[in-house]
PDB file of C-alpha atoms in Angstrom:
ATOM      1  CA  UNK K   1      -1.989  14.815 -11.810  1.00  0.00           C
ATOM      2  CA  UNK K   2      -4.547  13.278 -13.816  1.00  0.00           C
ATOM      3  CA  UNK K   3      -5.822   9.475 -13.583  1.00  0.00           C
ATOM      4  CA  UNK K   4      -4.581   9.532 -17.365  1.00  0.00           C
ATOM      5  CA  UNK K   5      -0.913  10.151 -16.178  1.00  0.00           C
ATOM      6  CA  UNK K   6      -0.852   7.408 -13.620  1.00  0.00           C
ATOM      7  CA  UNK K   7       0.099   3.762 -14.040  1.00  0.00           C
ATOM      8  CA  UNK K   8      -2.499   1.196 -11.996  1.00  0.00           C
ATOM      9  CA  UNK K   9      -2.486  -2.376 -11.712  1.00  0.00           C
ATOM     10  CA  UNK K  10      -4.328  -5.023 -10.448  1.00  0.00           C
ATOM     11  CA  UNK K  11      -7.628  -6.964 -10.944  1.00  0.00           C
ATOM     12  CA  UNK K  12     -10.071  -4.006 -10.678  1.00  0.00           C
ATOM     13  CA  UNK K  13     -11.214  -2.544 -14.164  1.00  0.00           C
ATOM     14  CA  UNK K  14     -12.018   0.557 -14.456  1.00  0.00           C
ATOM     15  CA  UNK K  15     -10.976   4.239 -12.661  1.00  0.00           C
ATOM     16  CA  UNK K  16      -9.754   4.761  -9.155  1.00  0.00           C
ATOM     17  CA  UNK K  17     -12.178   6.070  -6.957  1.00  0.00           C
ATOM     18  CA  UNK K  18     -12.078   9.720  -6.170  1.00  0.00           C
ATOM     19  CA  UNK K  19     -10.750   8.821  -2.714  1.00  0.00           C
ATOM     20  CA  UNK K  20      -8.230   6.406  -3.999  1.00  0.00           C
ATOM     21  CA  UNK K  21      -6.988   8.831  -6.890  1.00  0.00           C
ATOM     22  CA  UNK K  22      -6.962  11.819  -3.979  1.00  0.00           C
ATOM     23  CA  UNK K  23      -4.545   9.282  -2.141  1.00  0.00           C
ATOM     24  CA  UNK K  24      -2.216   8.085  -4.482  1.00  0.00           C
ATOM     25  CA  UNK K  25      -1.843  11.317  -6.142  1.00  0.00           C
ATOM     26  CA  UNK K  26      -0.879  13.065  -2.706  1.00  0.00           C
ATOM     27  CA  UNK K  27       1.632   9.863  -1.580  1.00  0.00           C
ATOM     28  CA  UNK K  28       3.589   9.698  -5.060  1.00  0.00           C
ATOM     29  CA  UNK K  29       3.913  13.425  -4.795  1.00  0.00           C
ATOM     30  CA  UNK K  30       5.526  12.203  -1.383  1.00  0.00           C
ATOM     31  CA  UNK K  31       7.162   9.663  -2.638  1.00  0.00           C
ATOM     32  CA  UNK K  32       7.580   8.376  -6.470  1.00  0.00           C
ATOM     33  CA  UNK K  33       8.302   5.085  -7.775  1.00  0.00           C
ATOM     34  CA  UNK K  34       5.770   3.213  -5.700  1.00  0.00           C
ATOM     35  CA  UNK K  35       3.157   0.851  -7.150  1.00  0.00           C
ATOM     36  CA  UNK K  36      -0.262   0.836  -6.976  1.00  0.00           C
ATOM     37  CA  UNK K  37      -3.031  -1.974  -7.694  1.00  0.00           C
ATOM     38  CA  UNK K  38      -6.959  -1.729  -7.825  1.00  0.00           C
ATOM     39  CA  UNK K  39      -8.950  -4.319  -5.667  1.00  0.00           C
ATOM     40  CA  UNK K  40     -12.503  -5.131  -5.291  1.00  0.00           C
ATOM     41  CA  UNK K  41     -13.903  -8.039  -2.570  1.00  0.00           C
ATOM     42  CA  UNK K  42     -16.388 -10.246  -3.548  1.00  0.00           C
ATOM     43  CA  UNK K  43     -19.671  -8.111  -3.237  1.00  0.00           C
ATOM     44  CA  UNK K  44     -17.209  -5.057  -4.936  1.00  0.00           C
ATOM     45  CA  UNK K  45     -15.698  -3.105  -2.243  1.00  0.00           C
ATOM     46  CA  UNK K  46     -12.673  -1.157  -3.397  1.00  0.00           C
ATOM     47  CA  UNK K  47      -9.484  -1.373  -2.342  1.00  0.00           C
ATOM     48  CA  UNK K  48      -5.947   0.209  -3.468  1.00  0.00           C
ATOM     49  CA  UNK K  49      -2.763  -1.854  -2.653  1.00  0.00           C
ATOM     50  CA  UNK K  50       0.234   0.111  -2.486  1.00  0.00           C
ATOM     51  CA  UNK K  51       3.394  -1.894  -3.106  1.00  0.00           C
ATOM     52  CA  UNK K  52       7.298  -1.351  -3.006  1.00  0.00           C
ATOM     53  CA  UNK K  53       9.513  -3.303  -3.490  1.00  0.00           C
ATOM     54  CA  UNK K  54      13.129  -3.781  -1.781  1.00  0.00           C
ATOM     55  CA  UNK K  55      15.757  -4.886  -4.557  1.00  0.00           C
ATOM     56  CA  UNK K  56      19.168  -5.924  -3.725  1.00  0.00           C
ATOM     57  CA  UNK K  57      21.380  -6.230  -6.363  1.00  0.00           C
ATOM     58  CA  UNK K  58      19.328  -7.859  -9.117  1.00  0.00           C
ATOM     59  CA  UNK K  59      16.566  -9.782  -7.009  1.00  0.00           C
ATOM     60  CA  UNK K  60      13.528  -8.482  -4.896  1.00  0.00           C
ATOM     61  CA  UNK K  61      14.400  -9.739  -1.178  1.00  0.00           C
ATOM     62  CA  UNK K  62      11.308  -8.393   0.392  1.00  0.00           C
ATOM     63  CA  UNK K  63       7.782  -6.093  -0.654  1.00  0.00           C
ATOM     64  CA  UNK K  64       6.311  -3.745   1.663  1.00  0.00           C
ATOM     65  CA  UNK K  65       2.954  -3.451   1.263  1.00  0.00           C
ATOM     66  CA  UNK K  66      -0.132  -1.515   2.596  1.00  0.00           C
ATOM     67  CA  UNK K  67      -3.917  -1.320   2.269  1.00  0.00           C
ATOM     68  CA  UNK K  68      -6.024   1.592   1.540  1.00  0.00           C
ATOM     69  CA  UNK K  69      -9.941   1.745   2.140  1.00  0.00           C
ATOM     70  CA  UNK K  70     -12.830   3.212   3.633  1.00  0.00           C
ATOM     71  CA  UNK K  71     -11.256   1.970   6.584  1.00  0.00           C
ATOM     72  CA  UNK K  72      -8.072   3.540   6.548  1.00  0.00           C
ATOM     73  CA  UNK K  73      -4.498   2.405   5.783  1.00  0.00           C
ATOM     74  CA  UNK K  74      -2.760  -1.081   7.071  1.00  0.00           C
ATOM     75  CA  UNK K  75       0.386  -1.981   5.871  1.00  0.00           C
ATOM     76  CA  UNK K  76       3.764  -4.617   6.735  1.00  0.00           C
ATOM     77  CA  UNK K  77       5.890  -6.787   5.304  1.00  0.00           C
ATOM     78  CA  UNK K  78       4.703  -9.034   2.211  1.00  0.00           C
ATOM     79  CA  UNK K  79       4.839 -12.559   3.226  1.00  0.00           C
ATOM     80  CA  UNK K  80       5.705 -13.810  -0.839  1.00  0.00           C
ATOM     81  CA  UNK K  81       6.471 -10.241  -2.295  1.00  0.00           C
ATOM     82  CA  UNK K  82       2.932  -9.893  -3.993  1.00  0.00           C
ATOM     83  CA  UNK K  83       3.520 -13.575  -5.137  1.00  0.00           C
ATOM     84  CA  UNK K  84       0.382 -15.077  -3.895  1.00  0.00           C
ATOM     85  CA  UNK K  85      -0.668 -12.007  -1.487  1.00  0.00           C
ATOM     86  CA  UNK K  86      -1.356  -9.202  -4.364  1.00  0.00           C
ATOM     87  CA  UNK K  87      -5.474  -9.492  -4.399  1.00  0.00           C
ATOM     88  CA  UNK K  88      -5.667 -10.427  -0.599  1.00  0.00           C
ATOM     89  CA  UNK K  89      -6.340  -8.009   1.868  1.00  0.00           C
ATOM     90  CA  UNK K  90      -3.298  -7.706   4.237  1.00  0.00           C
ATOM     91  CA  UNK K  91      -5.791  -9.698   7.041  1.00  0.00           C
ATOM     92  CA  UNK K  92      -6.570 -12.033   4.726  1.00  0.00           C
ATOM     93  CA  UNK K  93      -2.452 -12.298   3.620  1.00  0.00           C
ATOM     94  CA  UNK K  94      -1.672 -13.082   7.049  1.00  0.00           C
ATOM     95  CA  UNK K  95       0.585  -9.339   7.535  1.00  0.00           C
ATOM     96  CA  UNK K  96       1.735  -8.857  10.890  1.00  0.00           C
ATOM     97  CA  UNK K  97      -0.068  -5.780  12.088  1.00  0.00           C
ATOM     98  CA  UNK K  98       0.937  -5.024  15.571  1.00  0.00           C
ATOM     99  CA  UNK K  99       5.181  -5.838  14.228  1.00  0.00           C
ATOM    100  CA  UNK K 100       7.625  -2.898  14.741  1.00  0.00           C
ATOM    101  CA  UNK K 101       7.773  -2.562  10.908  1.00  0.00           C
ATOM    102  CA  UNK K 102       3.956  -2.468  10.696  1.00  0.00           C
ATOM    103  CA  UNK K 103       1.322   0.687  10.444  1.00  0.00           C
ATOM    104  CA  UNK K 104      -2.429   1.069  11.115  1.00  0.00           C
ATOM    105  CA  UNK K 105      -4.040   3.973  11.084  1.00  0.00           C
ATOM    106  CA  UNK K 106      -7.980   4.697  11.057  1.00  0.00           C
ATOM    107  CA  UNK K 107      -9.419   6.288   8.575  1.00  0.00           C
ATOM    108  CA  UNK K 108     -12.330   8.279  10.978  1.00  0.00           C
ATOM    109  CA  UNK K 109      -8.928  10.024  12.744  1.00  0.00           C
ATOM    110  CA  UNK K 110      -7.354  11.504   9.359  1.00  0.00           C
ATOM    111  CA  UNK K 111      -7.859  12.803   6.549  1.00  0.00           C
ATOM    112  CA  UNK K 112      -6.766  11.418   3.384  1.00  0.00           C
ATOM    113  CA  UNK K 113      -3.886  13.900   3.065  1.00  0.00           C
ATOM    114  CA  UNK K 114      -3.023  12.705   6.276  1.00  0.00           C
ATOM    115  CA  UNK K 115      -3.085   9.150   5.852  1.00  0.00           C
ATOM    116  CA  UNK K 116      -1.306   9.529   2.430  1.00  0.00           C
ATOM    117  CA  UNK K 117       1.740  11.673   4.566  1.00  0.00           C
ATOM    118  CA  UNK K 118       1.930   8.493   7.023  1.00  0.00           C
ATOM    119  CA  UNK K 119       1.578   5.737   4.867  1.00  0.00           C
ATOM    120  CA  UNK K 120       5.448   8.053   3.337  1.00  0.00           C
ATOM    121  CA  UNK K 121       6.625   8.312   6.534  1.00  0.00           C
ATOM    122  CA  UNK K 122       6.281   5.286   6.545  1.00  0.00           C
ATOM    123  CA  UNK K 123       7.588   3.814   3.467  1.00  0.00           C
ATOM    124  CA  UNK K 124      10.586   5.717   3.740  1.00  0.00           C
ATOM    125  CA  UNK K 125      11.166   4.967   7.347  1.00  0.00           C
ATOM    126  CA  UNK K 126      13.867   1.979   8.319  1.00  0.00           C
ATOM    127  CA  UNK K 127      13.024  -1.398   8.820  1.00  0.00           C
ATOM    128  CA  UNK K 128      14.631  -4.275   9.390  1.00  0.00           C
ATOM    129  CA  UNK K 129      17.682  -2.307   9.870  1.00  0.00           C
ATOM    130  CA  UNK K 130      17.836  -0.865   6.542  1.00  0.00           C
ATOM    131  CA  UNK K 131      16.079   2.322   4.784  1.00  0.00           C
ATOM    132  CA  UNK K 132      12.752   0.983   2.175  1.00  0.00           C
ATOM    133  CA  UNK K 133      13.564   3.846  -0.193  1.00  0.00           C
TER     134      UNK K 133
END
């Protein structure tokens, strides 16, 4: 997979960077349909959101949502479903990391293969009482 085959959003211009495009590229081959938005802080950081969201019947009731950096991957429920969250970091957004439904993982313990096959497990996993996928 190319970065010409995938479809980014978000407020970043420009290319993924080669840790970001080694990520999503391993978690869509994990699991498809997910979105993904390019983020920079203030003094430029990057940062990939990775977004799904959970439709029933023809509305979005909630987003799952998780981080990706230098840091490693933190992810939980969407407090608006991207509404006013997409562009915040998920501290920043208020997400509930230490919930049931919630995952942190360190990047200096994984790889980025590794983090990509937990941030699916995750995804995929139930919550709430109901599969995300």
């Amino acid at each position: 997979m190319t970065v010409d085959e995938l479809d980014w959003g978000g407020q970043r211009g420009g290319d993924p960077t080669a840790a970001e495009l080694a990520f999503m590229t391993a978690l869509a081959a994990l699991v498809p349909g997910l979105d993904y938005w390019l983020h920079a802080d203030d003094d430029g950081t990057p940062w990939l959101l990775v977004s799904l969201d959970i439709v029933e019947g023809d509305s979005i009731r909630d987003t799952l949502r998780l981080d990706f950096d230098e840091r490693g991957i933190r992810g939980g429920w969407s407090p608006a479903c991207l509404n006013w969250d997409d562009g915040m970091r998920a501290e920043d957004a208020l997400i509930e990391m230490s919930a049931p439904d919630s995952l942190v993982h360190p990047a200096g313990e994984s790889s980025i293969d590794d983090l990509a096959r937990r941030a699916a497990e995750w995804f995929v996993a139930p919550k709430r009482g109901r599969f995300a996928s």
